[in-house]
Amino acid sequence: MLADCSAVSELPDDEFSFWLTKEIGVAPVPGSSFFSRPELGRRLVRFAFCKTEEMLVEAARRLARVRRPAHPVRA
């Protein structure tokens, strides 16, 4: 599923994906990687749901913590 992340962050998709992975523990794929014109996917991230039910419940619990704006994270 592609999701618009602009409501929680002004970061481009790749930086937001890195932030979400590092700070929240849920790893999306940057949306721009699915477009021949990457700029069309800069506000999108992709989530895959081919996981166990327990893993999806945990991901939902973690994502519920995203209530603050995301900021760049140093690698």
Coordinates of N, CA and C in Angstrom, one line a residue:
M1 N 0.8 -1.2 0.0 CA 0.0 0.0 0.0 C 0.9 1.2 0.0
L2 N 0.6 2.2 -0.9 CA 1.3 3.5 -0.9 C 0.5 4.4 0.0
A3 N 1.3 5.1 0.9 CA 0.6 6.0 1.9 C 1.3 7.4 1.7
D4 N 0.5 8.4 1.8 CA 1.0 9.8 1.8 C 1.5 10.2 3.2
C5 N 2.8 10.5 3.3 CA 3.4 10.8 4.6 C 3.4 12.3 4.9
S6 N 2.9 13.2 4.0 CA 3.0 14.6 4.1 C 2.3 15.2 5.3
A7 N 1.4 14.5 5.9 CA 0.7 15.0 7.1 C 1.5 14.9 8.3
V8 N 2.5 14.1 8.3 CA 3.4 13.9 9.5 C 4.8 14.4 9.3
S9 N 5.2 14.7 8.0 CA 6.5 15.1 7.8 C 6.7 15.9 6.5
E10 N 7.6 16.8 6.5 CA 8.0 17.5 5.3 C 9.2 16.9 4.6
L11 N 9.7 15.8 5.2 CA 10.9 15.2 4.6 C 10.5 14.5 3.3
P12 N 11.4 14.4 2.4 CA 11.2 13.6 1.2 C 11.1 12.1 1.6
D13 N 10.5 11.3 0.7 CA 10.2 9.9 1.0 C 11.4 9.1 1.5
D14 N 12.6 9.3 0.9 CA 13.7 8.5 1.3 C 14.2 8.8 2.7
E15 N 14.2 10.1 3.0 CA 14.6 10.6 4.4 C 13.5 10.2 5.4
F16 N 12.2 10.3 5.0 CA 11.2 9.9 6.0 C 11.2 8.4 6.2
S17 N 11.5 7.6 5.2 CA 11.6 6.1 5.4 C 12.7 5.8 6.3
F18 N 13.9 6.5 6.2 CA 15.0 6.3 7.1 C 14.6 6.6 8.5
W19 N 14.0 7.8 8.7 CA 13.5 8.3 10.0 C 12.6 7.3 10.6
L20 N 11.6 6.8 9.9 CA 10.6 5.9 10.4 C 11.2 4.6 10.8
T21 N 12.2 4.1 10.0 CA 12.9 2.9 10.4 C 13.7 3.0 11.6
K22 N 14.5 4.1 11.7 CA 15.4 4.3 12.8 C 14.6 4.7 14.1
E23 N 13.7 5.6 14.0 CA 13.0 6.1 15.2 C 11.8 5.3 15.7
I24 N 11.1 4.7 14.8 CA 9.8 4.0 15.1 C 10.0 2.5 15.0
G25 N 10.9 2.1 14.1 CA 11.1 0.6 14.0 C 10.2 0.0 13.0
V26 N 9.7 0.8 12.1 CA 8.8 0.2 11.0 C 9.5 0.7 9.7
A27 N 9.8 -0.2 8.8 CA 10.6 0.1 7.6 C 9.7 0.1 6.3
P28 N 9.4 1.3 5.8 CA 8.7 1.4 4.5 C 9.7 1.5 3.4
V29 N 9.2 1.5 2.2 CA 10.0 1.7 1.0 C 9.7 3.0 0.4
P30 N 10.7 3.9 0.1 CA 10.4 5.2 -0.5 C 9.5 5.1 -1.7
G31 N 8.4 5.9 -1.8 CA 7.5 5.8 -2.9 C 8.1 6.2 -4.2
S32 N 9.1 7.0 -4.2 CA 9.8 7.5 -5.5 C 10.4 6.3 -6.3
S33 N 10.7 5.2 -5.6 CA 11.3 4.1 -6.3 C 10.3 3.3 -7.2
F34 N 9.0 3.7 -7.1 CA 8.0 3.0 -7.9 C 7.5 3.9 -9.1
F35 N 8.2 5.0 -9.3 CA 7.8 5.9 -10.4 C 8.9 6.1 -11.4
S36 N 8.6 6.2 -12.6 CA 9.6 6.5 -13.6 C 10.1 7.9 -13.5
R37 N 9.2 8.8 -13.0 CA 9.6 10.1 -12.6 C 9.5 10.2 -11.1
P38 N 10.7 10.0 -10.4 CA 10.7 9.8 -8.9 C 10.0 11.0 -8.2
E39 N 10.1 12.2 -8.7 CA 9.4 13.3 -8.0 C 8.0 13.1 -7.8
L40 N 7.3 12.2 -8.6 CA 5.9 12.0 -8.4 C 5.6 11.2 -7.1
G41 N 6.6 10.5 -6.6 CA 6.4 9.7 -5.4 C 7.1 10.2 -4.1
R42 N 7.6 11.4 -4.2 CA 8.3 12.0 -3.0 C 7.6 12.2 -1.7
R43 N 6.2 12.2 -1.8 CA 5.4 12.3 -0.6 C 4.8 11.0 -0.2
L44 N 5.2 9.9 -0.8 CA 4.6 8.6 -0.6 C 5.7 7.6 0.0
V45 N 5.2 6.6 0.8 CA 5.9 5.5 1.2 C 5.1 4.2 1.0
R46 N 5.8 3.1 0.8 CA 5.0 1.9 0.6 C 5.2 0.9 1.8
F47 N 4.1 0.4 2.3 CA 4.1 -0.6 3.3 C 3.7 -1.9 2.7
A48 N 4.3 -3.0 3.1 CA 4.0 -4.3 2.7 C 3.3 -5.1 3.9
F49 N 2.3 -5.8 3.6 CA 1.6 -6.5 4.7 C 1.7 -8.0 4.6
C50 N 2.8 -8.5 4.0 CA 3.1 -10.0 3.9 C 3.8 -10.4 5.2
K51 N 3.2 -10.1 6.3 CA 3.8 -10.4 7.6 C 2.9 -11.2 8.5
T52 N 3.3 -11.7 9.6 CA 2.5 -12.4 10.5 C 1.5 -11.4 11.2
E53 N 0.4 -11.9 11.7 CA -0.6 -11.0 12.3 C 0.0 -10.3 13.5
E54 N 0.9 -11.0 14.3 CA 1.5 -10.5 15.5 C 2.4 -9.3 15.1
M55 N 3.2 -9.5 14.0 CA 4.1 -8.4 13.5 C 3.3 -7.2 13.0
L56 N 2.2 -7.4 12.4 CA 1.3 -6.3 12.0 C 0.8 -5.5 13.1
V57 N 0.4 -6.2 14.2 CA -0.2 -5.6 15.4 C 0.9 -4.7 16.0
E58 N 2.1 -5.3 16.1 CA 3.3 -4.5 16.7 C 3.6 -3.3 15.8
A59 N 3.6 -3.4 14.5 CA 3.8 -2.3 13.6 C 2.8 -1.2 13.8
A60 N 1.5 -1.6 13.9 CA 0.4 -0.6 14.2 C 0.6 0.1 15.5
R61 N 1.1 -0.6 16.5 CA 1.3 0.0 17.8 C 2.5 1.0 17.7
R62 N 3.5 0.6 17.0 CA 4.6 1.6 16.8 C 4.2 2.8 15.9
L63 N 3.5 2.5 14.9 CA 3.1 3.7 14.0 C 2.1 4.6 14.7
A64 N 1.4 4.2 15.7 CA 0.5 5.0 16.5 C 1.3 6.1 17.3
R65 N 2.6 5.9 17.5 CA 3.5 6.9 18.1 C 3.9 8.0 17.2
V66 N 3.6 7.9 15.9 CA 4.0 9.0 15.0 C 3.0 10.1 15.1
R67 N 3.2 11.0 16.0 CA 2.3 12.1 16.2 C 3.1 13.5 16.2
R68 N 4.4 13.4 16.0 CA 5.2 14.5 15.9 C 5.8 14.6 14.6
P69 N 6.2 15.8 14.1 CA 6.9 15.9 12.8 C 8.2 15.1 12.8
A70 N 8.4 14.4 11.7 CA 9.7 13.7 11.5 C 10.8 14.7 11.1
H71 N 12.0 14.5 11.6 CA 13.1 15.3 11.3 C 14.2 14.5 10.8
P72 N 15.1 15.0 10.0 CA 16.3 14.2 9.5 C 17.0 13.6 10.6
V73 N 17.5 12.4 10.3 CA 18.3 11.6 11.3 C 19.7 11.4 10.7
R74 N 20.7 11.6 11.5 CA 22.0 11.3 11.0 C 22.3 9.8 11.0
A75 N 22.9 9.3 9.9 CA 23.2 7.9 9.8 C 24.3 7.5 10.8

